[in-house]
């Protein structure tokens, strides 16, 4: 592995190629910039990995998604049959579908960890406000990916979950009814809904996601890794760093490899998922059949689903669901605008109210999720 | 120093081997996956046609094409009133051949290839004859079958 560059005339093929490119694109400046990058080293460095894990799982989604596209045929008469064909006839089709499903769930999970760790570390404080906001947008897109992808196999489970999920949009004031018709592509969940969700899932969302993700990553490259808030008044001599290139990058890759192996083991041994994270193909959706006894959203929607169920029919003289949606909107806004509201963090000081709000949100989510599964 | 170098070599070998094995484990299922499974209709040896002799006679070219498993066939009535069934894909570049009752041959319009009613390639670019199928008529029904199953 030759690593020398510089004064000697280029000898190996690698050096020659580098020279060729450098003459044209001035890569040397880029390499110098990269070699200056470093990552703060402290007791909570582990949280730096979860953004990268989310990114890796997204890449897995893109690759396995493209492979599924080769056989998947949207439509009420063909969607279920084509997925059944993939898992039963195509070589390793079961594996590709299992990887796509597992990776989707693990990605949402990694994104949750990533988001909460950034929140509790106040990493969103100046100058990283827009990195946080773009992250929130990516989070919303990831959830939409999950919701739209769930319907595509057109099985019983997906059909009823989508009917309930889109039905909630009907509770939105003023535009609810129109929103519902737009989402479903009609009054009911039909083949037209598959068409919409398919277009969203394989074209619209990937395009938007790629643009926002690029921005998110460019911001991170420009600003480097966030230092812990308690380093604000630390003398430089006491701050420890690890070089990004190659040290941290190699650790990142090692983590990716470990995640890939976890993914492979899960997909091979539990291709249909397990317990509450479960996606058996089951029977084909029949709009006229009675719904199965248990209609459940995916685990990451469970907290919202359950919270709306807890609300009484009327609250403060308004419809209960309306109050719920209003409260969620308000909470989401505070969450998304935390970098602009938390002025104390900008001055390099931890802010107890914001930490408490974060803990409250986390406990609410976990509590409602558990309640949702217990009270079925 | 020599010992250290060999240790480094050994680690590189391990790393390189592991990388190759990982790539192989990813690429093998992927390539197998994008290779479509053989369709169930690959081994059709006999077929009952969906039309009758009168339908072929009604055709201006005295011929009709039909799907025969993964292949395409053509069935025609010769001027002596005999039914003949042959593969319909030209052996030159896979165009579909048509009957020319005026010339008493099967003709490929793409490059002027010609076959006789036994499937022999008699002029033009086709390199090989067309496969001939056996025809059996039972009452109104026409059965076409591969001679060498």
Coordinates of C-alpha atoms in Angstrom, one line a residue:
Chain A
X1 CA 0.0 0.0 0.0
X2 CA 2.0 3.0 -1.2
X3 CA 1.0 6.2 0.6
X4 CA 3.8 8.5 -0.3
X5 CA 3.1 11.5 -2.4
X6 CA 5.0 14.6 -3.2
X7 CA 8.6 15.2 -4.3
X8 CA 9.4 11.9 -6.0
X9 CA 8.2 11.5 -9.6
X10 CA 5.1 9.4 -9.7
X11 CA 6.0 5.7 -10.1
X12 CA 3.1 3.4 -9.2
X13 CA -0.2 3.3 -11.2
X14 CA -2.1 4.7 -8.2
X15 CA 0.3 7.7 -8.0
X16 CA 0.2 8.3 -11.7
X17 CA -3.7 8.3 -11.7
X18 CA -3.7 10.6 -8.7
X19 CA -1.2 12.9 -10.5
X20 CA -3.4 12.9 -13.7
X21 CA -6.5 13.8 -11.8
X22 CA -4.7 16.4 -9.6
X23 CA -3.4 18.2 -12.7
X24 CA -7.0 18.6 -13.8
X25 CA -9.1 18.9 -10.6
X26 CA -6.6 20.0 -7.9
X27 CA -7.4 17.1 -5.7
X28 CA -4.4 17.8 -3.5
X29 CA -6.3 20.6 -1.8
X30 CA -9.1 18.3 -1.1
X31 CA -6.8 15.7 0.4
X32 CA -5.1 18.3 2.5
X33 CA -8.5 19.4 3.7
X34 CA -9.5 15.9 4.5
X35 CA -6.3 15.1 6.4
X36 CA -6.9 18.1 8.6
X37 CA -10.3 16.9 9.6
X38 CA -10.6 15.5 13.1
X39 CA -13.2 14.2 15.4
X40 CA -13.4 15.2 19.1
X41 CA -12.5 12.3 21.4
X42 CA -14.5 12.1 24.7
X43 CA -16.6 9.8 26.7
X44 CA -19.6 10.2 24.5
X45 CA -17.9 9.7 21.1
X46 CA -20.1 6.7 20.4
X47 CA -22.9 8.9 19.3
X48 CA -20.9 10.1 16.3
X49 CA -21.5 6.8 14.6
X50 CA -25.2 6.8 14.3
X51 CA -25.5 9.3 11.5
X52 CA -23.2 7.2 9.4
X53 CA -25.1 4.0 10.3
X54 CA -28.3 5.7 9.1
X55 CA -26.6 6.7 5.9
X56 CA -25.3 3.1 5.3
X57 CA -28.7 1.6 5.9
X58 CA -30.1 4.2 3.4
X59 CA -27.6 3.0 0.8
X60 CA -28.7 -0.6 1.5
X61 CA -32.3 0.6 0.9
X62 CA -31.4 2.1 -2.4
X63 CA -29.6 -1.0 -3.7
X64 CA -32.2 -3.5 -2.5
X65 CA -35.0 -1.2 -3.6
X66 CA -33.7 -1.1 -7.1
X67 CA -33.4 -4.9 -7.1
X68 CA -37.0 -5.3 -6.0
X69 CA -38.1 -2.9 -8.7
X70 CA -36.9 -5.4 -11.3
X71 CA -39.8 -7.7 -10.5
X72 CA -42.4 -5.6 -8.6
X73 CA -45.4 -4.7 -10.7
X74 CA -47.7 -2.1 -9.1
X75 CA -51.5 -2.6 -9.4
X76 CA -54.3 -4.3 -7.6
X77 CA -54.1 -7.3 -9.9
X78 CA -50.3 -7.7 -9.9
X79 CA -48.7 -6.2 -6.8
X80 CA -49.3 -9.0 -4.4
X81 CA -48.6 -11.7 -7.1
X82 CA -45.3 -10.1 -8.0
X83 CA -44.1 -9.9 -4.4
X84 CA -45.1 -13.6 -4.0
X85 CA -43.2 -14.3 -7.1
X86 CA -40.2 -12.5 -5.7
X87 CA -40.1 -14.4 -2.5
X88 CA -41.0 -17.8 -3.9
X89 CA -39.6 -18.0 -7.4
X90 CA -36.8 -15.6 -7.9
X91 CA -33.3 -16.8 -6.7
X92 CA -32.6 -15.0 -3.4
X93 CA -35.8 -12.9 -3.8
X94 CA -36.7 -13.8 -0.2
X95 CA -33.3 -12.4 0.9
X96 CA -33.7 -9.1 -1.0
X97 CA -37.1 -8.5 0.4
X98 CA -36.0 -9.4 3.9
X99 CA -33.0 -7.1 3.6
X100 CA -35.2 -4.3 2.4
X101 CA -37.6 -4.7 5.3
X102 CA -35.0 -5.2 8.0
X103 CA -32.9 -2.4 6.8
X104 CA -35.9 -0.1 6.7
X105 CA -36.7 -0.8 10.4
X106 CA -33.1 -0.6 11.5
X107 CA -32.7 2.7 9.6
X108 CA -35.7 4.3 11.3
X109 CA -34.2 3.0 14.6
X110 CA -30.8 4.4 13.9
X111 CA -32.3 7.7 12.8
X112 CA -34.2 8.0 16.1
X113 CA -31.0 7.4 18.1
X114 CA -29.1 9.8 15.9
X115 CA -31.8 12.5 16.4
X116 CA -32.1 12.2 20.1
X117 CA -28.3 12.0 20.7
X118 CA -27.9 15.3 18.6
X119 CA -30.7 16.8 20.6
X120 CA -29.4 15.9 24.1
X121 CA -25.8 17.0 23.1
X122 CA -27.1 20.4 21.9
X123 CA -25.2 19.7 18.7
X124 CA -27.9 21.7 16.9
X125 CA -26.6 25.0 18.4
X126 CA -25.0 27.7 16.3
X127 CA -23.6 27.2 13.6
X128 CA -25.4 23.9 13.0
X129 CA -29.1 25.1 12.9
X130 CA -29.7 24.2 9.3
X131 CA -28.0 20.8 9.7
X132 CA -30.7 20.1 12.4
X133 CA -33.5 21.4 10.2
X134 CA -32.4 19.4 7.2
X135 CA -32.2 16.4 9.5
X136 CA -35.8 16.9 10.6
X137 CA -36.9 17.0 7.0
X138 CA -35.0 13.8 6.3
X139 CA -36.7 12.2 9.4
X140 CA -40.1 13.1 8.0
X141 CA -39.2 11.8 4.6
X142 CA -37.9 8.5 6.2
X143 CA -41.3 8.0 7.9
X144 CA -43.1 8.8 4.7
X145 CA -40.9 6.2 3.0
X146 CA -42.0 3.6 5.6
X147 CA -45.7 4.5 5.3
X148 CA -45.8 4.4 1.5
X149 CA -43.6 1.3 1.2
X150 CA -45.8 -0.7 3.6
X151 CA -48.8 -0.7 1.2
X152 CA -46.9 -1.9 -1.8
X153 CA -47.2 -5.7 -1.3
X154 CA -51.0 -5.2 -1.2
X155 CA -51.6 -7.8 1.4
X156 CA -54.3 -7.8 4.1
X157 CA -52.0 -6.3 6.7
X158 CA -50.9 -3.4 4.5
X159 CA -54.3 -2.7 3.2
X160 CA -56.0 -2.2 6.5
X161 CA -53.0 -0.3 8.1
X162 CA -53.1 2.1 5.1
X163 CA -56.9 2.5 5.3
X164 CA -56.6 3.5 9.0
X165 CA -53.5 5.6 8.4
X166 CA -55.0 7.6 5.6
X167 CA -58.3 7.8 7.4
X168 CA -56.6 9.9 10.1
X169 CA -55.8 12.5 7.5
X170 CA -59.6 13.0 7.3
X171 CA -59.5 14.6 10.8
X172 CA -57.3 17.5 9.7
X173 CA -59.4 20.6 9.8
X174 CA -60.7 22.3 6.6
X175 CA -58.6 20.4 4.1
X176 CA -59.0 16.9 5.7
X177 CA -61.5 15.5 3.2
X178 CA -59.6 16.7 0.2
X179 CA -56.3 15.5 1.7
X180 CA -57.8 12.0 2.2
X181 CA -59.0 11.8 -1.4
X182 CA -55.6 13.0 -2.7
X183 CA -53.7 10.4 -0.5
X184 CA -56.0 7.5 -1.5
X185 CA -56.4 8.5 -5.1
X186 CA -60.2 8.3 -4.5
X187 CA -62.7 7.8 -1.7
X188 CA -61.3 4.4 -0.8
X189 CA -57.9 2.5 -0.7
X190 CA -57.8 0.8 -4.1
X191 CA -55.3 0.0 -6.9
X192 CA -55.2 3.7 -7.5
X193 CA -53.7 4.1 -4.1
X194 CA -50.9 1.6 -4.9
X195 CA -50.1 3.8 -8.0
X196 CA -49.8 6.9 -5.9
X197 CA -47.8 5.3 -3.1
X198 CA -45.5 3.5 -5.6
X199 CA -44.7 6.8 -7.4
X200 CA -44.1 8.4 -4.1
X201 CA -41.9 5.6 -2.8
X202 CA -39.7 4.9 -5.8
X203 CA -39.4 8.3 -7.5
X204 CA -40.6 11.4 -5.6
X205 CA -39.2 10.5 -2.1
X206 CA -35.9 9.2 -3.4
X207 CA -35.3 12.4 -5.4
X208 CA -36.2 14.8 -2.6
X209 CA -34.4 12.7 0.0
X210 CA -31.2 12.6 -2.1
X211 CA -31.1 16.4 -2.5
X212 CA -31.8 17.1 1.3
X213 CA -29.3 14.3 2.3
X214 CA -26.6 15.9 0.1
X215 CA -27.2 19.3 1.8
X216 CA -27.1 17.6 5.2
X217 CA -23.8 16.0 4.4
X218 CA -22.3 19.1 2.8
X219 CA -23.1 21.1 6.0
X220 CA -21.4 18.4 8.1
X221 CA -18.3 18.5 5.8
X222 CA -18.1 22.3 6.0
X223 CA -18.5 22.5 9.8
X224 CA -16.8 19.3 11.0
X225 CA -18.0 17.3 14.0
X226 CA -19.7 19.2 16.8
X227 CA -17.7 19.4 20.0
X228 CA -19.4 18.6 23.3
X229 CA -21.0 21.7 24.9
X230 CA -18.9 21.2 28.1
X231 CA -15.8 21.9 26.0
X232 CA -16.8 25.5 25.5
X233 CA -14.5 26.8 28.3
X234 CA -11.9 24.0 28.1
X235 CA -8.3 25.0 27.4
X236 CA -7.1 23.7 24.0
X237 CA -4.4 21.6 25.7
X238 CA -7.1 19.4 27.4
X239 CA -9.1 18.7 24.2
X240 CA -8.4 15.3 22.6
X241 CA -9.0 14.6 18.9
X242 CA -8.8 11.6 16.6
X243 CA -7.8 12.2 13.0
X244 CA -10.7 11.6 10.7
X245 CA -8.5 10.3 7.9
X246 CA -7.8 7.4 8.0
X247 CA -8.4 6.6 11.7
X248 CA -12.0 7.6 12.2
X249 CA -13.0 6.6 8.7
X250 CA -11.7 3.1 9.3
X251 CA -13.7 2.9 12.5
X252 CA -16.7 4.1 10.6
X253 CA -16.2 1.4 8.0
X254 CA -15.8 -1.2 10.6
X255 CA -19.1 -0.2 12.2
X256 CA -20.7 -0.4 8.7
X257 CA -19.3 -3.9 8.3
X258 CA -20.7 -4.9 11.7
X259 CA -24.1 -3.4 10.8
X260 CA -24.1 -5.3 7.4
X261 CA -23.4 -8.5 9.2
X262 CA -26.2 -7.9 11.8
X263 CA -28.5 -7.2 8.8
X264 CA -27.4 -10.3 7.0
X265 CA -28.0 -12.5 10.0
X266 CA -31.4 -11.0 10.7
X267 CA -32.5 -11.3 7.0
X268 CA -31.3 -14.9 6.7
X269 CA -32.6 -16.3 9.9
X270 CA -35.8 -14.1 10.3
X271 CA -36.8 -13.2 6.8
X272 CA -40.4 -12.4 7.9
X273 CA -39.2 -10.3 10.9
X274 CA -40.1 -11.3 14.5
X275 CA -42.6 -10.3 17.1
X276 CA -43.8 -6.8 16.7
X277 CA -41.5 -6.2 13.7
X278 CA -43.2 -8.5 11.4
X279 CA -44.0 -8.5 7.6
X280 CA -45.3 -11.8 6.5
X281 CA -46.8 -11.6 3.0
X282 CA -50.0 -13.4 4.3
X283 CA -53.1 -13.2 2.2
X284 CA -53.9 -10.8 -0.6
X285 CA -55.9 -7.7 0.3
X286 CA -59.6 -8.1 -0.1
X287 CA -61.4 -4.8 0.3
X288 CA -64.7 -6.6 1.1
X289 CA -63.3 -9.0 3.7
X290 CA -63.7 -8.1 7.4
X291 CA -60.5 -6.6 8.8
X292 CA -58.2 -8.9 10.8
X293 CA -58.7 -8.7 14.6
X294 CA -55.5 -6.6 15.2
X295 CA -54.8 -3.7 12.9
X296 CA -51.4 -2.2 13.9
X297 CA -49.3 0.5 12.4
X298 CA -45.6 0.0 12.2
X299 CA -43.8 0.3 15.5
X300 CA -42.5 3.8 14.8
X301 CA -46.1 5.1 14.3
X302 CA -47.5 3.3 17.3
X303 CA -47.0 6.2 19.8
X304 CA -49.0 8.7 17.6
X305 CA -51.6 6.1 16.8
X306 CA -52.1 5.2 20.5
X307 CA -52.0 8.8 21.7
X308 CA -54.9 9.7 19.3
X309 CA -56.8 6.7 20.6
X310 CA -56.5 7.9 24.2
X311 CA -58.1 11.2 23.4
X312 CA -61.7 11.7 24.4
X313 CA -64.3 12.5 21.7
X314 CA -64.4 16.1 22.8
X315 CA -61.8 18.3 24.5
X316 CA -62.1 22.1 25.2
X317 CA -65.2 22.1 23.1
X318 CA -63.3 20.8 20.0
X319 CA -63.0 17.4 18.5
X320 CA -60.5 15.2 20.4
X321 CA -58.6 14.1 17.3
X322 CA -58.2 17.8 16.3
X323 CA -56.7 18.7 19.6
X324 CA -54.3 15.7 19.3
X325 CA -53.2 16.7 15.8
X326 CA -52.8 20.3 17.0
X327 CA -50.6 19.2 20.0
X328 CA -48.5 17.0 17.7
X329 CA -48.0 19.9 15.3
X330 CA -47.0 22.3 18.1
X331 CA -44.6 19.7 19.6
X332 CA -43.1 19.0 16.2
X333 CA -42.6 22.7 15.6
X334 CA -40.8 23.2 19.0
X335 CA -38.7 20.2 18.1
X336 CA -37.8 21.4 14.6
X337 CA -37.0 25.0 15.8
X338 CA -35.1 24.0 18.9
X339 CA -31.8 25.5 17.6
X340 CA -33.6 28.9 17.2
X341 CA -35.5 28.7 20.5
X342 CA -32.6 27.5 22.7
X343 CA -30.6 30.7 23.0
X344 CA -28.8 29.4 26.0
X345 CA -27.1 26.6 24.1
X346 CA -25.7 29.2 21.7
X347 CA -23.8 30.7 24.6
X348 CA -22.3 27.3 25.2
X349 CA -24.4 26.5 28.3
X350 CA -26.7 23.5 28.8
X351 CA -30.4 24.3 29.0
X352 CA -32.4 22.4 31.6
X353 CA -35.8 23.2 30.1
X354 CA -34.8 21.9 26.7
X355 CA -33.3 18.7 28.2
X356 CA -36.4 18.2 30.2
X357 CA -38.6 18.7 27.1
X358 CA -36.5 16.1 25.3
X359 CA -36.8 13.6 28.1
X360 CA -40.6 14.3 28.2
X361 CA -40.8 13.6 24.4
X362 CA -38.8 10.5 24.7
X363 CA -40.8 9.1 27.7
X364 CA -44.0 10.0 25.9
X365 CA -43.0 8.1 22.8
X366 CA -41.8 5.1 24.7
X367 CA -44.8 5.1 27.1
X368 CA -47.3 5.4 24.3
X369 CA -45.6 2.7 22.2
X370 CA -45.7 0.3 25.1
X371 CA -49.3 1.2 25.9
X372 CA -50.2 0.6 22.3
X373 CA -48.9 -2.9 22.3
X374 CA -50.3 -3.8 25.8
X375 CA -53.8 -2.4 25.4
X376 CA -54.5 -4.2 22.1
Chain B
X1 CA 12.2 -6.2 10.7
X2 CA 11.7 -9.2 8.4
X3 CA 9.4 -10.7 10.9
X4 CA 7.4 -7.5 11.2
X5 CA 7.1 -7.3 7.4
X6 CA 5.7 -10.8 7.1
X7 CA 3.2 -10.1 9.9
X8 CA 2.0 -7.1 7.9
X9 CA 1.8 -9.2 4.8
X10 CA -0.2 -11.8 6.6
X11 CA -2.6 -9.1 7.9
X12 CA -3.0 -7.6 4.4
X13 CA -3.7 -11.1 3.1
X14 CA -6.4 -11.6 5.7
X15 CA -7.9 -8.1 5.0
X16 CA -7.8 -8.6 1.3
X17 CA -9.3 -12.1 1.5
X18 CA -12.0 -10.9 3.9
X19 CA -12.9 -8.0 1.5
X20 CA -13.0 -10.4 -1.5
X21 CA -15.2 -12.9 0.5
X22 CA -17.6 -10.1 1.5
X23 CA -17.9 -8.7 -2.0
X24 CA -18.4 -12.3 -3.3
X25 CA -21.1 -12.8 -0.7
X26 CA -22.9 -9.7 -1.9
X27 CA -22.4 -10.1 -5.6
X28 CA -23.3 -13.8 -5.9
X29 CA -26.9 -13.4 -4.6
X30 CA -27.3 -10.2 -6.5
X31 CA -26.3 -11.7 -9.8
X32 CA -28.4 -14.8 -9.2
X33 CA -31.4 -12.5 -8.3
X34 CA -31.2 -10.4 -11.4
X35 CA -31.1 -13.5 -13.5
X36 CA -34.9 -14.2 -14.0
X37 CA -36.2 -17.6 -13.1
X38 CA -37.1 -19.9 -16.0
X39 CA -40.7 -19.3 -17.0
X40 CA -43.1 -22.2 -16.3
X41 CA -44.1 -22.5 -20.0
X42 CA -40.6 -23.3 -21.3
X43 CA -41.2 -27.0 -22.0
X44 CA -44.4 -27.1 -23.9
X45 CA -44.3 -30.1 -26.2
X46 CA -48.0 -30.2 -27.3
X47 CA -50.6 -27.5 -27.7
X48 CA -54.2 -27.4 -28.7
X49 CA -54.7 -24.4 -31.0
X50 CA -57.4 -21.9 -30.0
X51 CA -58.7 -21.7 -33.6
X52 CA -60.0 -24.1 -36.2
X53 CA -59.2 -24.9 -39.8
X54 CA -61.9 -22.6 -41.0
X55 CA -60.2 -19.6 -39.2
X56 CA -56.9 -20.3 -41.1
X57 CA -58.8 -20.6 -44.4
X58 CA -60.5 -17.3 -43.7
X59 CA -57.1 -15.6 -43.4
X60 CA -56.1 -13.8 -46.6
X61 CA -52.6 -15.3 -46.3
X62 CA -54.0 -18.8 -45.4
X63 CA -51.9 -18.8 -42.2
X64 CA -52.1 -17.9 -38.5
X65 CA -49.4 -17.5 -35.8
X66 CA -49.6 -18.9 -32.3
X67 CA -47.6 -18.9 -29.1
X68 CA -45.9 -22.3 -28.6
X69 CA -44.4 -22.2 -25.1
X70 CA -41.7 -19.5 -25.3
X71 CA -41.6 -19.9 -29.1
X72 CA -43.8 -18.5 -31.8
X73 CA -45.3 -20.8 -34.4
X74 CA -47.1 -20.4 -37.7
X75 CA -49.7 -22.8 -39.1
X76 CA -50.7 -22.6 -42.8
X77 CA -52.7 -24.4 -45.4
X78 CA -50.7 -25.4 -48.5
X79 CA -52.3 -25.2 -52.0
X80 CA -52.9 -29.0 -51.7
X81 CA -54.9 -28.3 -48.6
X82 CA -52.4 -29.7 -46.2
X83 CA -51.8 -28.2 -42.7
X84 CA -48.2 -27.4 -41.9
X85 CA -46.9 -25.9 -38.7
X86 CA -43.4 -24.4 -38.3
X87 CA -41.5 -22.2 -36.0
X88 CA -42.2 -18.6 -37.0
X89 CA -39.0 -16.9 -35.9
X90 CA -36.6 -16.4 -38.8
X91 CA -33.2 -18.0 -38.0
X92 CA -31.4 -15.0 -39.3
X93 CA -32.3 -12.2 -36.8
X94 CA -35.6 -13.4 -35.1
X95 CA -38.1 -11.5 -37.3
X96 CA -41.5 -13.2 -37.7
X97 CA -41.9 -15.0 -41.0
X98 CA -45.1 -14.8 -43.0
X99 CA -46.8 -17.1 -45.5
X100 CA -46.7 -16.2 -49.2
X101 CA -49.3 -18.3 -50.9
X102 CA -48.5 -16.5 -54.2
X103 CA -44.9 -17.9 -54.1
X104 CA -45.6 -21.1 -52.1
X105 CA -43.0 -20.2 -49.5
X106 CA -42.5 -18.7 -46.0
X107 CA -41.0 -15.3 -46.4
X108 CA -39.2 -13.1 -44.0
X109 CA -39.8 -9.4 -44.8
X110 CA -36.8 -8.1 -42.9
X111 CA -34.1 -9.3 -45.2
X112 CA -35.9 -11.2 -47.9
X113 CA -35.2 -14.6 -46.4
X114 CA -37.1 -17.6 -47.9
X115 CA -38.1 -21.0 -46.6
X116 CA -40.1 -23.8 -48.2
X117 CA -43.0 -25.4 -46.4
X118 CA -40.7 -28.0 -44.8
X119 CA -38.8 -25.2 -43.2
X120 CA -35.7 -25.4 -45.4
X121 CA -33.9 -22.1 -45.9
X122 CA -33.8 -21.8 -49.7
X123 CA -32.6 -18.3 -50.2
X124 CA -31.5 -15.1 -48.5
X125 CA -29.6 -14.7 -45.2
X126 CA -31.2 -17.4 -43.0
X127 CA -28.4 -19.7 -41.8
X128 CA -30.6 -22.6 -40.6
X129 CA -33.9 -24.2 -41.4
X130 CA -37.1 -23.5 -39.4
X131 CA -38.2 -26.2 -37.0
X132 CA -41.2 -28.1 -38.3
X133 CA -44.0 -29.2 -35.9
X134 CA -46.2 -32.2 -36.2
X135 CA -49.9 -31.4 -36.8
X136 CA -52.7 -33.7 -35.7
X137 CA -56.4 -33.0 -36.3
X138 CA -58.9 -34.6 -34.0
X139 CA -62.4 -33.6 -35.1
X140 CA -62.4 -29.8 -35.1
X141 CA -59.4 -29.5 -32.9
X142 CA -55.9 -29.0 -34.2
X143 CA -53.0 -30.2 -32.1
X144 CA -49.4 -29.1 -32.7
X145 CA -46.5 -31.0 -31.2
X146 CA -42.8 -30.9 -31.2
X147 CA -41.5 -33.9 -33.1
X148 CA -38.4 -34.3 -30.9
X149 CA -39.6 -33.8 -27.4

